[in-house]
Structures are given as structure tokens and as C-alpha cells.
mmCIF file of C-alpha atoms in Angstrom:
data_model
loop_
_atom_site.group_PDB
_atom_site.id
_atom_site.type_symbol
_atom_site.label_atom_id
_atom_site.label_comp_id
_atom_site.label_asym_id
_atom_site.label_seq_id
_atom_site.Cartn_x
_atom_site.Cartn_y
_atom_site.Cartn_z
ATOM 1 C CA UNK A 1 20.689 82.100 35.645
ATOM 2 C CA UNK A 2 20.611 78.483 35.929
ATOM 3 C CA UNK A 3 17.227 78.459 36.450
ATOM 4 C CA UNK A 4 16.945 79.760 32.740
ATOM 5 C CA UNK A 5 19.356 77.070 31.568
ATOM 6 C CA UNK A 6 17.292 74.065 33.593
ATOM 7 C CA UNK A 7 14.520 74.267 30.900
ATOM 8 C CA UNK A 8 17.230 74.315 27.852
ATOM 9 C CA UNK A 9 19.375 71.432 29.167
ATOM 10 C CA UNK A 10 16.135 69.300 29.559
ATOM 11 C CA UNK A 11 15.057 70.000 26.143
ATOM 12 C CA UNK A 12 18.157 69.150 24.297
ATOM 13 C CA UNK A 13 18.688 66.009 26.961
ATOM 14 C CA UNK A 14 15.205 65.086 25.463
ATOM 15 C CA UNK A 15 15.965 65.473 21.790
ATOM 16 C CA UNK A 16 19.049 63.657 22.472
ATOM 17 C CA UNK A 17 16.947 60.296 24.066
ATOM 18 C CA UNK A 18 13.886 60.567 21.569
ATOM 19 C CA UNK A 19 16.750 60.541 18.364
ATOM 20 C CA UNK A 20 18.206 57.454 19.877
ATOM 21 C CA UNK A 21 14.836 55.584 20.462
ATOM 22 C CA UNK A 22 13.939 56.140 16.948
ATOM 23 C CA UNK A 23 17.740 54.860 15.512
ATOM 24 C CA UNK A 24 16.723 51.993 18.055
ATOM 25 C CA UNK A 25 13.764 51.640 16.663
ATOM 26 C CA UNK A 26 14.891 51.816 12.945
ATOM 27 C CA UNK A 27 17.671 49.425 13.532
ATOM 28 C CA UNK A 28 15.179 47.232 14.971
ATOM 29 C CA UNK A 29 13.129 47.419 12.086
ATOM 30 C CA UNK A 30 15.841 46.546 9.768
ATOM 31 C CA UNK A 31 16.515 43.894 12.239
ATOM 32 C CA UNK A 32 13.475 42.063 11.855
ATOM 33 C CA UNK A 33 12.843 42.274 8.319
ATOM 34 C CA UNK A 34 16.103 40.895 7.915
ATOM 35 C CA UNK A 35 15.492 37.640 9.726
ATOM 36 C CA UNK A 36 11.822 37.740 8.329
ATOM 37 C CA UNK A 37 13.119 37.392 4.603
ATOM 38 C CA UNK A 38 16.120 35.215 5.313
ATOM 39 C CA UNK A 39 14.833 32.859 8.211
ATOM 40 C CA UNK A 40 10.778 33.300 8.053
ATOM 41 C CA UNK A 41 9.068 33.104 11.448
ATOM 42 C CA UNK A 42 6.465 30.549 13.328
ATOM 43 C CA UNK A 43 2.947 31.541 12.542
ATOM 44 C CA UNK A 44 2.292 32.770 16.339
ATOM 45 C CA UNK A 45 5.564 34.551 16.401
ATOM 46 C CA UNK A 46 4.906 36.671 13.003
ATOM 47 C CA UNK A 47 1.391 37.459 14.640
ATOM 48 C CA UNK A 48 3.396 38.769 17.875
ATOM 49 C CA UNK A 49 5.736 40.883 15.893
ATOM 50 C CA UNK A 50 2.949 42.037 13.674
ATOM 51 C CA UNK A 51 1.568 43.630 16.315
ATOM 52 C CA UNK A 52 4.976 45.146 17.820
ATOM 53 C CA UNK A 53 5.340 46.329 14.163
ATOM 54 C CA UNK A 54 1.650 48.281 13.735
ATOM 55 C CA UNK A 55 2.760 49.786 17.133
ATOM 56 C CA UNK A 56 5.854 51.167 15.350
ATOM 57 C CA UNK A 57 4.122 52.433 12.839
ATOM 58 C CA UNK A 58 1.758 54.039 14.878
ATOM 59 C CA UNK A 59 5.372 55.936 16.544
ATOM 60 C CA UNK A 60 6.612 56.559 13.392
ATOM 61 C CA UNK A 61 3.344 57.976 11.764
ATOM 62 C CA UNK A 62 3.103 60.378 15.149
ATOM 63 C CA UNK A 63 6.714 61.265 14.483
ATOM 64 C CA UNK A 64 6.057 61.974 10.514
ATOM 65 C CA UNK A 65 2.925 64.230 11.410
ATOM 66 C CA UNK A 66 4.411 66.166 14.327
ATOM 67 C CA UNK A 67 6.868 67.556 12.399
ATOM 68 C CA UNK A 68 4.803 68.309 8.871
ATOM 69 C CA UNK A 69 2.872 70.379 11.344
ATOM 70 C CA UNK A 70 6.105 71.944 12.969
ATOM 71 C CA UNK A 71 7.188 73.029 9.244
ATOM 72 C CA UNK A 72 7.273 76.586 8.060
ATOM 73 C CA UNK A 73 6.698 74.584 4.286
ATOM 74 C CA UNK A 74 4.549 71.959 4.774
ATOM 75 C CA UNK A 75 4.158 71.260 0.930
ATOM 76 C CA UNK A 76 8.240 70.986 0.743
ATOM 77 C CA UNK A 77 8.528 68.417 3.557
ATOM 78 C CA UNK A 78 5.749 66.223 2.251
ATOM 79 C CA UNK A 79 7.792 66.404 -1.192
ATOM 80 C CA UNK A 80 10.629 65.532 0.656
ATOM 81 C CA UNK A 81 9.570 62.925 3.379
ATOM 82 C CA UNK A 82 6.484 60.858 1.070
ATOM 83 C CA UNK A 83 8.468 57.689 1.418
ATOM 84 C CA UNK A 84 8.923 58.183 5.070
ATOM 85 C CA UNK A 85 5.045 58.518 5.268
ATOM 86 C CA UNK A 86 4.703 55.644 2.641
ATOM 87 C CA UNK A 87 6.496 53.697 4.476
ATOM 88 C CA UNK A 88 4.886 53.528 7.769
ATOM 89 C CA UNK A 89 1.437 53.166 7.135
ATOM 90 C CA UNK A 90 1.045 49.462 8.490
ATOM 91 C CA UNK A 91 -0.356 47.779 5.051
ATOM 92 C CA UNK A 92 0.731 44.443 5.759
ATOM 93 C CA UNK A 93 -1.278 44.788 8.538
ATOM 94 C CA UNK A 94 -4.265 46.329 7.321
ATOM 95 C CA UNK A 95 -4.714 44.047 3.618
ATOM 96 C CA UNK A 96 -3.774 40.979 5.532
ATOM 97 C CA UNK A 97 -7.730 40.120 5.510
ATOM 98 C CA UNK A 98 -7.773 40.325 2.136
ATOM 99 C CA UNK A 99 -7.701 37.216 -0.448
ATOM 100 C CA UNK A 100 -5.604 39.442 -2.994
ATOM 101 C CA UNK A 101 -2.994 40.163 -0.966
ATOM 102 C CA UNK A 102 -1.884 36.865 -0.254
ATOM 103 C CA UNK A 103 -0.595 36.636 -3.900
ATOM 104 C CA UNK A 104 3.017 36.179 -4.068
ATOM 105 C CA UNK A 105 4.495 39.180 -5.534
ATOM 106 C CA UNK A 106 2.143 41.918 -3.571
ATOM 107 C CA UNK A 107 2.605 40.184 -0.664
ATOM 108 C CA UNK A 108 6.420 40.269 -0.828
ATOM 109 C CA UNK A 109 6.574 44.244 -2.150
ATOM 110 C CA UNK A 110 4.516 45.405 0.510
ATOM 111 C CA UNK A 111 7.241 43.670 3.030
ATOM 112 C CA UNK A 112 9.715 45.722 1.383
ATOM 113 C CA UNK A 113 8.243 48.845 2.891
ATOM 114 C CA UNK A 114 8.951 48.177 6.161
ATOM 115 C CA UNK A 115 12.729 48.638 5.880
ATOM 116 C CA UNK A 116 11.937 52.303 4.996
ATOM 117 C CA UNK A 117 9.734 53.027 8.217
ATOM 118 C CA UNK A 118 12.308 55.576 9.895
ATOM 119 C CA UNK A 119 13.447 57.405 6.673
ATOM 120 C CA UNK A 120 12.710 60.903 7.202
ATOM 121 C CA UNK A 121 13.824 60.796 11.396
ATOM 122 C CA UNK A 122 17.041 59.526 9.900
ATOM 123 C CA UNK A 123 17.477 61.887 7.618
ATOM 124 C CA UNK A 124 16.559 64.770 10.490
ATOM 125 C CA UNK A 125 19.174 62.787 12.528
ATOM 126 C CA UNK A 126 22.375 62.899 9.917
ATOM 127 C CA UNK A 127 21.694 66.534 8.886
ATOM 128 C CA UNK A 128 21.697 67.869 12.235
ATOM 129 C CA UNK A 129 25.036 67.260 13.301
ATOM 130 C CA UNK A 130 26.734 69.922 10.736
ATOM 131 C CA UNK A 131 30.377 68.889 11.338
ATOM 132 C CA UNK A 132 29.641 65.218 9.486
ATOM 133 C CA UNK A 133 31.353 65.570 6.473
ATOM 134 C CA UNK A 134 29.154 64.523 3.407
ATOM 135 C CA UNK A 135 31.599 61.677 3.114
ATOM 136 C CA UNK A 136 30.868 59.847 6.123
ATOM 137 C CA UNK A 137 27.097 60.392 5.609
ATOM 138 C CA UNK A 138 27.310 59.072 2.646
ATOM 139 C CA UNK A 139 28.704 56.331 3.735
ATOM 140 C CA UNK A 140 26.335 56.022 6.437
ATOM 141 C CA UNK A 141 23.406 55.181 4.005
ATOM 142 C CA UNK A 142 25.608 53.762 1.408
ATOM 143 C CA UNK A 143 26.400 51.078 4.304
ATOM 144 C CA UNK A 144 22.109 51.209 4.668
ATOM 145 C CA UNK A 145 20.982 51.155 1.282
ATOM 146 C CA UNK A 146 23.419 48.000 0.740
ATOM 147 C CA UNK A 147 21.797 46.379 3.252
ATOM 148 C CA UNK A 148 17.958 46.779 2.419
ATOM 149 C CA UNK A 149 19.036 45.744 -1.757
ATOM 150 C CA UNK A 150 20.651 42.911 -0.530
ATOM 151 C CA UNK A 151 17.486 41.708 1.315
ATOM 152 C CA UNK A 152 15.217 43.550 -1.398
ATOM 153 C CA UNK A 153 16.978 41.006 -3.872
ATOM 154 C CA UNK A 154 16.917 37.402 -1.523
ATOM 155 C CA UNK A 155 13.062 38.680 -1.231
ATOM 156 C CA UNK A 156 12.578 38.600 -4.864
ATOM 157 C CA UNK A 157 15.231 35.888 -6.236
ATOM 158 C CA UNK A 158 14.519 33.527 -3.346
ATOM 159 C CA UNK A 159 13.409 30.071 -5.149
ATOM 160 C CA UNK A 160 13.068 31.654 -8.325
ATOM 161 C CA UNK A 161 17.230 32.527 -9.488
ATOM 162 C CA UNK A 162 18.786 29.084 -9.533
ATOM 163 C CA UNK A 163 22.111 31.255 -8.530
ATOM 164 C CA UNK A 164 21.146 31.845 -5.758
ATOM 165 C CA UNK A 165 21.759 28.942 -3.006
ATOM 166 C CA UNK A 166 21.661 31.415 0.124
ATOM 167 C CA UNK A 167 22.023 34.845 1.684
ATOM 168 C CA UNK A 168 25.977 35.195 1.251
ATOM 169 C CA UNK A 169 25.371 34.485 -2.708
ATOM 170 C CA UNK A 170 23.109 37.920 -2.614
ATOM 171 C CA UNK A 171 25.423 39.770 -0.873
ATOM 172 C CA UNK A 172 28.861 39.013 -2.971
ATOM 173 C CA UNK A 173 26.405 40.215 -5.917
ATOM 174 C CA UNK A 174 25.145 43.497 -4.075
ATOM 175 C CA UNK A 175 29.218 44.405 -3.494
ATOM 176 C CA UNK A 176 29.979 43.638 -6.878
ATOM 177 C CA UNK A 177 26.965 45.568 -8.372
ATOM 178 C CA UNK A 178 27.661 48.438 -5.818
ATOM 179 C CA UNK A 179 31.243 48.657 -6.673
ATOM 180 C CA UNK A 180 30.550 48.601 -10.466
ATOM 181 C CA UNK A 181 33.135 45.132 -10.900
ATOM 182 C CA UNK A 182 29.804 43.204 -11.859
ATOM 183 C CA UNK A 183 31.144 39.583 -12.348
ATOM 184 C CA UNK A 184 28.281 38.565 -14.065
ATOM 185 C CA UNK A 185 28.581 34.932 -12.263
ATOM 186 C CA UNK A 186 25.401 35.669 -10.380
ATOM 187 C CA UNK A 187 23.129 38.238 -11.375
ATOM 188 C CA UNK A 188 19.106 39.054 -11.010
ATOM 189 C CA UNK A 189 16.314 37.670 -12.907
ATOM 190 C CA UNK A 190 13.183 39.196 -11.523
ATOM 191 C CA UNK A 191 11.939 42.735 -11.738
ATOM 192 C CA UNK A 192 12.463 43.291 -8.358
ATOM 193 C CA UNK A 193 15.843 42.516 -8.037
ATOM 194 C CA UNK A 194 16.537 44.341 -10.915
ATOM 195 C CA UNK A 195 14.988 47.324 -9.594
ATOM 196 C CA UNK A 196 17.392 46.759 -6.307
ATOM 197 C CA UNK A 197 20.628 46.304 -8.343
ATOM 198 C CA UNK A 198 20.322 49.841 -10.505
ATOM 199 C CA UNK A 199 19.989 51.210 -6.939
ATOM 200 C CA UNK A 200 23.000 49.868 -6.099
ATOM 201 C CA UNK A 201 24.237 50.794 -9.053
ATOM 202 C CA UNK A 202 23.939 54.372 -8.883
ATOM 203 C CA UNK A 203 24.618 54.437 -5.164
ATOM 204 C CA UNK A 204 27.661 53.360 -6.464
ATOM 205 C CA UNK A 205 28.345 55.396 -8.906
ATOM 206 C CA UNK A 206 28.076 58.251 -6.409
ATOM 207 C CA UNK A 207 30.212 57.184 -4.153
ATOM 208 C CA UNK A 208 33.031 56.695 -6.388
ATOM 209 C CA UNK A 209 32.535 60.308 -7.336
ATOM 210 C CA UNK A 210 32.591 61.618 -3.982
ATOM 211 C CA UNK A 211 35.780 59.831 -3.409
ATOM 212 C CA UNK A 212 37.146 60.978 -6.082
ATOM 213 C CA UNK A 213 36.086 64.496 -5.386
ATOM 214 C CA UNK A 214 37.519 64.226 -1.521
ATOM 215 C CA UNK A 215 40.923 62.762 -3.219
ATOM 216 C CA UNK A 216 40.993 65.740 -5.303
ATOM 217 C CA UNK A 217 40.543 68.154 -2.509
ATOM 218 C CA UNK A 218 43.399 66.396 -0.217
ATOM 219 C CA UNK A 219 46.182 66.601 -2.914
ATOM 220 C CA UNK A 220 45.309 70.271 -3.768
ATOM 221 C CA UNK A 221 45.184 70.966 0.183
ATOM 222 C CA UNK A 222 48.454 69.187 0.437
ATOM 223 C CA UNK A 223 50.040 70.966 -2.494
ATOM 224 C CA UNK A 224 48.795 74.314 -1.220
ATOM 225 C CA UNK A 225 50.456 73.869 2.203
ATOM 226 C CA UNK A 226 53.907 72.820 0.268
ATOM 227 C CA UNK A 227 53.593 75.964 -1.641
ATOM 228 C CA UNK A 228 53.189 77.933 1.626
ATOM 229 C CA UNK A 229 55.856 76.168 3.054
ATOM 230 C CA UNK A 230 58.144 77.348 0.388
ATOM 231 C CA UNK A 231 57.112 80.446 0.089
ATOM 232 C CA UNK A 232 57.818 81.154 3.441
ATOM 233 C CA UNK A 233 61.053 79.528 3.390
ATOM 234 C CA UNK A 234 62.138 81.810 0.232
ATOM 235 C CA UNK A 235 61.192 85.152 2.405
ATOM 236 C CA UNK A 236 64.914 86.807 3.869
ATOM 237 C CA UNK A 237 65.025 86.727 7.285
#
């Protein structure tokens, strides 16, 4: 009997270890581009992490194929995980000889891809667990998606909004364009951080709704138990 359960116990032990080196690894990622955009690196740093970063890729491509082929729908999880796959095709390294892609704009879009290396294992990762409530996943990548639009924008406006005098200035905009308030004291001028803001803006939008919809369901589950209370209390003993 235990014998059988050896094999089992190993497995899931395994899952549980290869789900947190890829979190690692995603947070990592994150990590880095964040410091890349807001603090650039040394020239023989950058070509250091480069090469930590087409090794990533090279983890995160494996990861992306192994389970297309592990699919009963293959079509269906390439419509669903094409960013993931986007995402972690090393471009920055592979264009870097190129004279074209050292102009300004490609250069800086391309960056923007690395922060979504990891997108489909984290998706795999918060849908697993079924007894997350919707709320707290969405919360989850709200908390994410705030994070890569506020360095999406200080990649774009950077030297080019005259707003903008650092990193905190982007993120008091990102909260107020995420929570709809929109003070209109600093706000984007490129089309890049334009593109970032209606993100935020309909990330937003949807978790206001979701709020709203778990309010709703709290009062109606409180009322309901006050009504069984009372019932009960009516009923002759």
C-alpha cells in the first residue's frame, strides 16, 4: 500500500517545487525589468543578465511546449496561452545585432515583453487551487497588472512627459487611473502609456464590479441567515 502511494507523493511533491521555481522565476523576471527601466544597468552587467534572461526563456519556452503537447485541445491552449509564447521568445536577444532595433521606440516595446514571460504557468498556478475565491485572484493580478503599467508607462513617458520627475509620479497616476479618481494632474502623453492606462482602466473597472458583486452576495447571505433565525425563533416549541 504505501508502496503505491511512494510514486503519488513524489509526483505531487514535484509539481509542488517546479510551480514555485517558475513563481521564482517570474517574480524574478518582474524583478529585473523593474530595475532595468527605472535604474538602467552597466553595459557588462546588462550583457550578464542578458544571458541569465535567454536562459529563462529557454525554461519558459520548454514549459509553454510541454504542456501544448500534454493538451487534449491543442488549438484552444494556443488561443489561450499566445502571449505566454509571445512573450518568451528571447527577441531582445536575438535583434540585438541588428541596426533597426536600436531605434528608440522598438527597442523599448520589445523590453516590455519580458514582464509577460511566465503568463500562462501563472495562470496554470491560480486556477489550480479551486478554493481561491475569484476575488482574491483577482486581486492577485490586479496587484500584477498594476505593477507591469506602472513600469510600461516610466518606459514610455521617461524624458518625454515633463510630469513626470520619477518613478513615485507614475505610480500615484497608475492608482488613480486604476481606481477611476483620475486627477488629471499627471497624465500620459505617448501611445504607449496610453495603451497602459486603458489597461488599468478596465482592470479597474472590473474590480469595482466584482466588489460590488461580493458586497451584494454578503448582505443577501446575511439577510438570509436573519430570516432563518427568525423563522426558527417563530416555530412553538
Amino acid at each position: 500500500m504505501d508502496n503505491n502511494l511512494t510514486p503519488k507523493r513524489s509526483k505531487i511533491n514535484f509539481k509542488k517545487w517546479y510551480d514555485f521555481i517558475m513563481l521564482f522565476l517570474i517574480i524574478y523576471v518582474l524583478g529585473q525589468l523593474a530595475i532595468e527601466i527605472i535604474v538602467p544597468f552597466r553595459e557588462s552587467t546588462s550583457l550578464i543578465l542578458s544571458r541569465i534572461d535567454f536562459t529563462i526563456c529557454i525554461i519558459f519556452l520548454t514549459d509553454w511546449f510541454y504542456f501544448l503537447f500534454k493538451s487534449e485541445s491543442k488549438k484552444l491552449y494556443i488561443k489561450k496561452n499566445w502571449i505566454g509564447l509571445l512573450a518568451s521568445i528571447p527577441f531582445t536577444q536575438i535583434l540585438r545585432p541588428l541596426r533597426f532595433f536600436r531605434l528608440f521606440r522598438i527597442a523599448k516595446s520589445f523590453r516590455l515583453l519580458k514582464g509577460l514571460r511566465g503568463a500562462s504557468p501563472l495562470f496554470r498556478f491560480l486556477l489550480k487551487n479551486k478554493s481561491r475565491s475569484a476575488l482574491s485572484i483577482y486581486l492577485f493580478l490586479t496587484t500584477i497588472i498594476y505593477s507591469y503599467c506602472s513600469l510600461g508607462m516610466y518606459n514610455f513617458e521617461k524624458g518625454i512627459n515633463e510630469s513626470i520627475n520619477g518613478f513615485p509620479d507614475v505610480l500615484w497616476m497608475s492608482f488613480t487611473t486604476l481606481t477611476s479618481v483620475g486627477y488629471g494632474d499627471i497624465y500620459p502623453v505617448t501611445g504607449g502609456g496610453r495603451i497602459m492606462a486603458a489597461i488599468l482602466v478596465i482592470t479597474g473597472m472590473g474590480l469595482f464590479s466584482l466588489l460590488t458583486a461580493e458586497f451584494a452576495t454578503l448582505i443577501l447571505s446575511f439577510t438570509k441567515t436573519g430570516n432563518e433565525n427568525k423563522t426558527l425563533e417563530e416555530i412553538p416549541k
